[in-house]
PDB file of C-alpha atoms in Angstrom:
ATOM      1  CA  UNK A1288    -115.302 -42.014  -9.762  1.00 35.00           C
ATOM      2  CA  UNK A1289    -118.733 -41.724  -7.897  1.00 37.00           C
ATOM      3  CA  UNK A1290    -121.867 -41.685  -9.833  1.00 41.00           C
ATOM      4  CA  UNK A1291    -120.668 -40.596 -13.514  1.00 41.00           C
ATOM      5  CA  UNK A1292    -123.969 -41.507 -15.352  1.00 39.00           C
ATOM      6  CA  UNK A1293    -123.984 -43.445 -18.909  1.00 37.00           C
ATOM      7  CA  UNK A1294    -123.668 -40.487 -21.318  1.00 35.00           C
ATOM      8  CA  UNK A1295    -123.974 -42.712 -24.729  1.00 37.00           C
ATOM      9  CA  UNK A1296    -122.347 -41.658 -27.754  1.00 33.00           C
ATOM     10  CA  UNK A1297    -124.142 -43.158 -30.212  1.00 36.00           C
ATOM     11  CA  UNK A1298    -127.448 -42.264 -31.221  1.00 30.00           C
ATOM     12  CA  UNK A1299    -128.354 -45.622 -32.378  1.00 31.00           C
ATOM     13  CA  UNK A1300    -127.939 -47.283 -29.036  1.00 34.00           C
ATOM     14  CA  UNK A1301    -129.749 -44.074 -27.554  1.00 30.00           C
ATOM     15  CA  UNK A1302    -132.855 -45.119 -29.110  1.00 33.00           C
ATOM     16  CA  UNK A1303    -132.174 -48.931 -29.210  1.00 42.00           C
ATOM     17  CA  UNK A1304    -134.697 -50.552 -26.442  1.00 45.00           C
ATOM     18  CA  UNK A1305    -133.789 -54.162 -26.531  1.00 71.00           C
ATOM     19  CA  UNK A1306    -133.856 -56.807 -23.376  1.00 88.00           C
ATOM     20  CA  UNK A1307    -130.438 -57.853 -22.178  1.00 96.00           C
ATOM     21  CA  UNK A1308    -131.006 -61.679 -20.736  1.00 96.00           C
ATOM     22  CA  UNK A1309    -127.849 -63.327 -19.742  1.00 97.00           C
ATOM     23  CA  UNK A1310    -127.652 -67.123 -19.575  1.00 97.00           C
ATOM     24  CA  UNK A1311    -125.377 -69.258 -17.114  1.00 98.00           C
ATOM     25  CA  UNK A1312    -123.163 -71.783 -19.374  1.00 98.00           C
ATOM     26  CA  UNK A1313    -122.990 -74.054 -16.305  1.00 98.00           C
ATOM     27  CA  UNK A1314    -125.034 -72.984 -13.161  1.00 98.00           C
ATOM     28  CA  UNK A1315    -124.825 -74.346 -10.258  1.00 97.00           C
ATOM     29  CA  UNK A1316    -127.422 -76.635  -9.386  1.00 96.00           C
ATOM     30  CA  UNK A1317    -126.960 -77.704  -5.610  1.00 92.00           C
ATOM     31  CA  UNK A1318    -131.121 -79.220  -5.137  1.00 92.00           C
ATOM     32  CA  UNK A1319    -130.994 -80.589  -8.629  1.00 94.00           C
ATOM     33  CA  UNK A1320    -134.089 -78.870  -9.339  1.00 91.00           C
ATOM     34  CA  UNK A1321    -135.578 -79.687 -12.794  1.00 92.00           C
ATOM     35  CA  UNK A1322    -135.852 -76.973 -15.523  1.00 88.00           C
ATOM     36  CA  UNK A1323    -139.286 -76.776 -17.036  1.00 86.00           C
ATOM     37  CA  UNK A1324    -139.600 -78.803 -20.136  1.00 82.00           C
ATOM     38  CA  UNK A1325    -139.781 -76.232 -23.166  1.00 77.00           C
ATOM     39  CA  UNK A1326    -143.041 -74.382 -23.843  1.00 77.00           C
ATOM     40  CA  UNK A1327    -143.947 -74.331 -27.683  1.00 79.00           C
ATOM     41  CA  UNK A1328    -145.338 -70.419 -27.863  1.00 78.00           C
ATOM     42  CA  UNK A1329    -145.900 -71.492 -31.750  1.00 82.00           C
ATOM     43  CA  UNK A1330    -149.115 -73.170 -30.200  1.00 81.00           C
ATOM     44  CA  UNK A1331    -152.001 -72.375 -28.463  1.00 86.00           C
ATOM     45  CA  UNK A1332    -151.882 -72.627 -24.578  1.00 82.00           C
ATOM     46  CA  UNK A1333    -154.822 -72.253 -22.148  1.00 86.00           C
ATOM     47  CA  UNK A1334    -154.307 -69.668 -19.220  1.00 83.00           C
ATOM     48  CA  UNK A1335    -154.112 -72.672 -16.705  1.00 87.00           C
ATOM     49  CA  UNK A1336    -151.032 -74.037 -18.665  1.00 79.00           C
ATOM     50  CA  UNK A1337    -149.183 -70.609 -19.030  1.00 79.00           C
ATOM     51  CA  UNK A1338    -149.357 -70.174 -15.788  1.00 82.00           C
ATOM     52  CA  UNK A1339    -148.067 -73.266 -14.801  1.00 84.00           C
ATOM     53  CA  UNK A1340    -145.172 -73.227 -16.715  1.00 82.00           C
ATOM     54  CA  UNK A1341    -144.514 -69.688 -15.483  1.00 83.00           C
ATOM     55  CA  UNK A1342    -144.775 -70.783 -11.641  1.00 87.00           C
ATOM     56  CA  UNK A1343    -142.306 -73.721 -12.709  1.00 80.00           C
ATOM     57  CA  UNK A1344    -139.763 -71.631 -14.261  1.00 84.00           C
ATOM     58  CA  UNK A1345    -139.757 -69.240 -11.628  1.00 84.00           C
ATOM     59  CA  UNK A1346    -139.224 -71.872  -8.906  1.00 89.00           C
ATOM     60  CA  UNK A1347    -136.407 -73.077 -10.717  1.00 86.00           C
ATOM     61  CA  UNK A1348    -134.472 -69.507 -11.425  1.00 87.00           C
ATOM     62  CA  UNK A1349    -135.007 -69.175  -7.745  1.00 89.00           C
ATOM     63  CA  UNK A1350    -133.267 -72.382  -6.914  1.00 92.00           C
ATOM     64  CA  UNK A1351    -130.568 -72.109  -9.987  1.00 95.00           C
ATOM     65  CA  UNK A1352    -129.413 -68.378  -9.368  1.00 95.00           C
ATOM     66  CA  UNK A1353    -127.072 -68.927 -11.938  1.00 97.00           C
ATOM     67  CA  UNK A1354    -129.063 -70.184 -14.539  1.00 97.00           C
ATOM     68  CA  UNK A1355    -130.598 -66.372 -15.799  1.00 96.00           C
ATOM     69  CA  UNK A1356    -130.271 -62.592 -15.026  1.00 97.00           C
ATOM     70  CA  UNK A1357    -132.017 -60.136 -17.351  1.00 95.00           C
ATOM     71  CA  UNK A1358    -132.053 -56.370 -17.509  1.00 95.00           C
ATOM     72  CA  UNK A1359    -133.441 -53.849 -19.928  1.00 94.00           C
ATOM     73  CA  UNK A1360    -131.244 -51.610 -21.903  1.00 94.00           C
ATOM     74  CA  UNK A1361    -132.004 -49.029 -19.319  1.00 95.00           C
ATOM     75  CA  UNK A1362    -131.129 -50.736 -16.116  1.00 96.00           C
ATOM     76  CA  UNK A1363    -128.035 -52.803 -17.782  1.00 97.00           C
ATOM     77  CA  UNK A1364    -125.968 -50.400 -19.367  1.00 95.00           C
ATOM     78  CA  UNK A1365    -125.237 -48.166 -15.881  1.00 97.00           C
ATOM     79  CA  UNK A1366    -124.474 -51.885 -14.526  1.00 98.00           C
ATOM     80  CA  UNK A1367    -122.251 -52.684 -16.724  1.00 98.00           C
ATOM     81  CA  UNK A1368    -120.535 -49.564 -17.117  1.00 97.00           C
ATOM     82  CA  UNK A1369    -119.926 -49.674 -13.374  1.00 98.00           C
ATOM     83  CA  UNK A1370    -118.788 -53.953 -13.905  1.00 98.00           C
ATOM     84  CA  UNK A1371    -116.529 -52.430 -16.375  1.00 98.00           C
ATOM     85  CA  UNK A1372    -114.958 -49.720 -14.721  1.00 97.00           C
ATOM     86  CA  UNK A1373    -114.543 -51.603 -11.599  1.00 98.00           C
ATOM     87  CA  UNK A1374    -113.148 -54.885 -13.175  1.00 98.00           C
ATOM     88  CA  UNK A1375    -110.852 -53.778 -15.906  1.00 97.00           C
ATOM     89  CA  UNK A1376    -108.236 -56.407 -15.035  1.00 98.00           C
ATOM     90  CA  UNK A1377    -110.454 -58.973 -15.128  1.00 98.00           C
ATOM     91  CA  UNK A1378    -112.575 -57.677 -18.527  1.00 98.00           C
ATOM     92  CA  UNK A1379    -110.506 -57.620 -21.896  1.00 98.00           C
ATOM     93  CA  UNK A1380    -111.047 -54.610 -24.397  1.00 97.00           C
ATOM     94  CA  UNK A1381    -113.498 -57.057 -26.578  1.00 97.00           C
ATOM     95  CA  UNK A1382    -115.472 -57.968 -23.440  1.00 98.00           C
ATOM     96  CA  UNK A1383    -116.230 -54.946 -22.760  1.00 97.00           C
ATOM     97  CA  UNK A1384    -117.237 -54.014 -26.057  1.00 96.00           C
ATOM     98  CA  UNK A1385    -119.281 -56.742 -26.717  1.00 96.00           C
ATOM     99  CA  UNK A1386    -120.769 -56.748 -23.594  1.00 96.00           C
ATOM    100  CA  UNK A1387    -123.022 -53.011 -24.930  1.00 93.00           C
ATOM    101  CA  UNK A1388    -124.673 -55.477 -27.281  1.00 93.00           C
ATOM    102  CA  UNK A1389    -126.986 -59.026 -26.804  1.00 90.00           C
ATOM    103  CA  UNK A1390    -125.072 -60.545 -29.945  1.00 93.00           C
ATOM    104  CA  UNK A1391    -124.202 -63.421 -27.783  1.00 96.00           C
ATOM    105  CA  UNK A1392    -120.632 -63.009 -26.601  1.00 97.00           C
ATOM    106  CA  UNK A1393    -119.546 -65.317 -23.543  1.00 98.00           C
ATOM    107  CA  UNK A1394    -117.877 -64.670 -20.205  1.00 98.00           C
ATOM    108  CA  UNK A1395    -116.140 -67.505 -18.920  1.00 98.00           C
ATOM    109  CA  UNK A1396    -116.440 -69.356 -15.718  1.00 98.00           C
ATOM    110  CA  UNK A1397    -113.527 -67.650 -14.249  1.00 98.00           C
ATOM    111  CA  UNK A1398    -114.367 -63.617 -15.471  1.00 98.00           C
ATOM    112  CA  UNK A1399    -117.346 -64.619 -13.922  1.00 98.00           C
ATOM    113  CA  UNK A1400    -115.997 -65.495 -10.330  1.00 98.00           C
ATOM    114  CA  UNK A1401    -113.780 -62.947 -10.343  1.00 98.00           C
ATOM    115  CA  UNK A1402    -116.205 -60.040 -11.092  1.00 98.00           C
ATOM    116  CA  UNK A1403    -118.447 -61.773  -7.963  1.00 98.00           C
ATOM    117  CA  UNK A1404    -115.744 -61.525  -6.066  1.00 98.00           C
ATOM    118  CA  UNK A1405    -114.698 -57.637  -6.765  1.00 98.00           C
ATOM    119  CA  UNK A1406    -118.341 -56.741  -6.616  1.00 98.00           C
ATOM    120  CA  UNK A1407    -118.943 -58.574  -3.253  1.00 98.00           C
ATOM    121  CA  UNK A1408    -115.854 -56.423  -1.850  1.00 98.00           C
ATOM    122  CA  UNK A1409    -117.337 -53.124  -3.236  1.00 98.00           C
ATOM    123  CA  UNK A1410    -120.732 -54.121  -1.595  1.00 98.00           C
ATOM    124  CA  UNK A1411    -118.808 -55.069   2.028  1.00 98.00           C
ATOM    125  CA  UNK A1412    -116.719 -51.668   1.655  1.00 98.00           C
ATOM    126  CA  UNK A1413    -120.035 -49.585   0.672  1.00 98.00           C
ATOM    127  CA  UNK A1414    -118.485 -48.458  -2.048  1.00 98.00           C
ATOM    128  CA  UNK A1415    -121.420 -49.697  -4.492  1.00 98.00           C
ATOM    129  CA  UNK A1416    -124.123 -47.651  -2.479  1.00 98.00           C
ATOM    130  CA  UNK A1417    -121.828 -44.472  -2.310  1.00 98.00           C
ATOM    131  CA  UNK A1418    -121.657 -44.738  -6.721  1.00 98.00           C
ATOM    132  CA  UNK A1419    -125.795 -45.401  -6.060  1.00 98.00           C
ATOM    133  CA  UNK A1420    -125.786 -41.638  -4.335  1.00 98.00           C
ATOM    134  CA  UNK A1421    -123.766 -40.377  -6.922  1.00 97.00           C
ATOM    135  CA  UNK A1422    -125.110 -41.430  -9.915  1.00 97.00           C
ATOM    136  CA  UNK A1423    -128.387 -40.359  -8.558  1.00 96.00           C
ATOM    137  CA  UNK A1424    -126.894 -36.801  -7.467  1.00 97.00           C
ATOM    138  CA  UNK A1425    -125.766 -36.488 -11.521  1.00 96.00           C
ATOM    139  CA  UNK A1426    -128.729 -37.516 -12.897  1.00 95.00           C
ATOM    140  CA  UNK A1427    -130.651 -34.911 -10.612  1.00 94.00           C
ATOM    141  CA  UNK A1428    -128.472 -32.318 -11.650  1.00 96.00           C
ATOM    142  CA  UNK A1429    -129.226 -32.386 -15.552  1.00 95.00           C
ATOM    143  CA  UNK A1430    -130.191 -29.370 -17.059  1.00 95.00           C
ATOM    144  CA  UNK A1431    -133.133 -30.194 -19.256  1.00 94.00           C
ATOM    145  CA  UNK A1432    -133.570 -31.026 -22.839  1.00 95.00           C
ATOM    146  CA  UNK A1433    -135.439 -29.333 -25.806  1.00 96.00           C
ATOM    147  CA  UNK A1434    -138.165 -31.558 -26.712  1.00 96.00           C
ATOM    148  CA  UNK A1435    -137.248 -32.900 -30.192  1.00 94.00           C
ATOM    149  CA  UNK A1436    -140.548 -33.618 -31.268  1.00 95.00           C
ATOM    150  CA  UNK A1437    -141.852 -30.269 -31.180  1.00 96.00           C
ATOM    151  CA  UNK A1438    -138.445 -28.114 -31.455  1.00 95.00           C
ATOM    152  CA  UNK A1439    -139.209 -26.893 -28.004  1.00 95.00           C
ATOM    153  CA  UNK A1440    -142.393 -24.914 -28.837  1.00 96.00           C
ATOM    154  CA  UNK A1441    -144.737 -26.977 -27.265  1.00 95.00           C
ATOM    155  CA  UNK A1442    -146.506 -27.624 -29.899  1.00 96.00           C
ATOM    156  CA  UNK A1443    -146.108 -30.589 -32.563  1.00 96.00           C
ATOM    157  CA  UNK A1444    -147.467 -31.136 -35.998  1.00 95.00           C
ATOM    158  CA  UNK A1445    -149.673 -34.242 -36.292  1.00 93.00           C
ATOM    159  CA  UNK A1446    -148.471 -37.318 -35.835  1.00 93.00           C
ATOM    160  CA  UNK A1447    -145.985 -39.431 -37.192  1.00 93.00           C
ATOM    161  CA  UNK A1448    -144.203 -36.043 -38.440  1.00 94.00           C
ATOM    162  CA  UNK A1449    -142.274 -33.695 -36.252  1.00 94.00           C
ATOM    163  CA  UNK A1450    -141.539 -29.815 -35.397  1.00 95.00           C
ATOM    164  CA  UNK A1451    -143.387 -27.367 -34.763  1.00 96.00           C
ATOM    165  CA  UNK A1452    -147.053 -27.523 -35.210  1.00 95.00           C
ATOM    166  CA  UNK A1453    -150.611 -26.566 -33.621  1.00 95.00           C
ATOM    167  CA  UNK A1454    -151.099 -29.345 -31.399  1.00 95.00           C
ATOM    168  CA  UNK A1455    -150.231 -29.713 -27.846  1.00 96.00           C
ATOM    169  CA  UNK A1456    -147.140 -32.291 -27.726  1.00 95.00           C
ATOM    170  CA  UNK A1457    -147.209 -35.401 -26.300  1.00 95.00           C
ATOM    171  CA  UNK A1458    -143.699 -35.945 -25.428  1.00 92.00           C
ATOM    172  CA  UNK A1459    -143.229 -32.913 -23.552  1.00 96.00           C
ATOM    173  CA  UNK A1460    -146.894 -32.012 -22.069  1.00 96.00           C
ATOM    174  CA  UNK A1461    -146.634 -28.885 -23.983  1.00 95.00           C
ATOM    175  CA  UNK A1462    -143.731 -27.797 -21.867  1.00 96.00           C
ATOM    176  CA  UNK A1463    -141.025 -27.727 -24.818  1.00 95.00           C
ATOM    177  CA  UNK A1464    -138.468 -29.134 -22.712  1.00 95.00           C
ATOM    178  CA  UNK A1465    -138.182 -33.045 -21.186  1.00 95.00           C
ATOM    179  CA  UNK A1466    -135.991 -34.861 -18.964  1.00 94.00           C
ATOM    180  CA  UNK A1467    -132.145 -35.264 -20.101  1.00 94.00           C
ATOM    181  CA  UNK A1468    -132.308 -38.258 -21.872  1.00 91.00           C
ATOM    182  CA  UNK A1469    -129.586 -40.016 -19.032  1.00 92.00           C
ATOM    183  CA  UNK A1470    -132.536 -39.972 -16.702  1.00 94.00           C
ATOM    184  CA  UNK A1471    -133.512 -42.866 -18.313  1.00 92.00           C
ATOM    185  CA  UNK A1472    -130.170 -44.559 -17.083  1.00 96.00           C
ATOM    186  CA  UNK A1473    -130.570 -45.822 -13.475  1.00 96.00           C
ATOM    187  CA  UNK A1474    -128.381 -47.366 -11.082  1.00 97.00           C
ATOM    188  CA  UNK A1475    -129.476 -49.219  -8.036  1.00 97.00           C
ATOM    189  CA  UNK A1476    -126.787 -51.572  -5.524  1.00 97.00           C
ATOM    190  CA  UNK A1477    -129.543 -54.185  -5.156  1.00 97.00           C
ATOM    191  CA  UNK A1478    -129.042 -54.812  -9.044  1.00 97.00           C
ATOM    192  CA  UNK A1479    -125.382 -55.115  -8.767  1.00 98.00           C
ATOM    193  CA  UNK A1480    -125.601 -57.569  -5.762  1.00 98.00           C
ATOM    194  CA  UNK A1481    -128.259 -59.375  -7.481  1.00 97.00           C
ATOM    195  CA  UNK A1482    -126.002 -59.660 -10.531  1.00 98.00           C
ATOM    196  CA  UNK A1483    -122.984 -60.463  -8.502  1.00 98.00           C
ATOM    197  CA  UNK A1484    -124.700 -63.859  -7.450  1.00 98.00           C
ATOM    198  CA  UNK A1485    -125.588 -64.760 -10.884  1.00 98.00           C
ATOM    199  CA  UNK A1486    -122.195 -64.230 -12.101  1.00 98.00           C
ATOM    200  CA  UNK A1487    -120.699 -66.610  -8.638  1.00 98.00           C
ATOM    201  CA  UNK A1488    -123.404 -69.357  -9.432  1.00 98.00           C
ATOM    202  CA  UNK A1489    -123.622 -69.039 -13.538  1.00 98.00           C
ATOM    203  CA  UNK A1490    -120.151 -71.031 -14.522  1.00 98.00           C
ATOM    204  CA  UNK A1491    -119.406 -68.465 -16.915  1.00 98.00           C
ATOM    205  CA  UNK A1492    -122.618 -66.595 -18.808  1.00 98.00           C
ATOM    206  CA  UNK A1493    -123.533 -65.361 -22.534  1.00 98.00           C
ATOM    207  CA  UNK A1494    -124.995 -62.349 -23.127  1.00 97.00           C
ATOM    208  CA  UNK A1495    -127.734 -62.500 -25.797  1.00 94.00           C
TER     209      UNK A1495
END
């Protein structure tokens, strides 16, 4: 398959915007860097010292590249869809399941190095790129949608209620139609590469 797109079933994880971070169980640590001490966001912090602590946590994710990977619900679904689909041997049924959702569910150590390794391959053979040009060929060649906030007229009633009304809408510019709603699903190869190291230095990973 090159390029199929995520076409989500389920309305509720259509409209569901969360953060997917993933955390290394045991990342490699080869400089023994030192994580940043926790910061207490319960208290007050000056500028000076958020900034600090952000310049010391990003030195250390770029020295532990095992340690965190994050993607938005966006960006991670396409990726995993394509982990998925390309490492179904390695992947059980509730991995994959689980792995739509940041409840927490943990890859070991060796899923881990094993979906490096197949998506190291795929990189070497091109084979990630060539999904890249697909996927983006798909999403180019959705028809558009009828703008559900003002039934495609244009126009919306006032705000927070929906349908048709006598002001210009918002969500389409007044054009009654928007974007298929998989535009919002990209896929890029740097993503997958980048993702591929985390998984080869994380020592297994939990997605919350």
């Amino acid at each position: 398959m090159v390029g199929g797109g995520y076409l989500p079933q389920d309305n509720k994880k259509r409209g569901n915007n969360m953060g997917f971070d993933l955390y290394g169980l045991s990342p490699l640590n080869p400089n023994n860097a030192i994580k940043p001490e926790h910061f207490d966001w319960t208290k007050k912090h000056t500028d000076e010292e958020k900034d600090k602590f952000f310049k010391a946590m990003n030195q250390y994710e770029q020295e532990v590249k095992g340690h965190y990977f994050r993607a938005n619900v966006w960006w991670w679904r396409p990726l995993w869809e394509y982990v998925c689909m390309n490492c179904d041997d390695i992947l059980t049924l509730d991995d994959v399941e689980h792995g739509e959702f940041n409840d927490g569910h943990k890859i070991s150590k060796t899923k881990a190095k094993k979906i490096a390794a197949r998506l190291r391959r795929l990189d070497r053979q091109g084979k990630i790129m060539e999904y890249e040009l697909g996927h983006k060929q798909f999403i180019e060649s959705l028809p558009k949608e009828e703008c559900d906030i003002c039934d495609g007229t244009g126009k919306r009633k006032e705000a927070p209620k929906t349908g048709a009304g006598d002001i210009k809408c918002n969500g389409c510019q007044g054009l009654g139609e928007r974007d298929n709603w998989n535009c919002h699903y990209p896929f890029e190869s740097q993503i997958v590469v980048e993702f591929a190291e985390f998984c080869e230095e994380s020592g297994g990973f939990e997605i919350c």
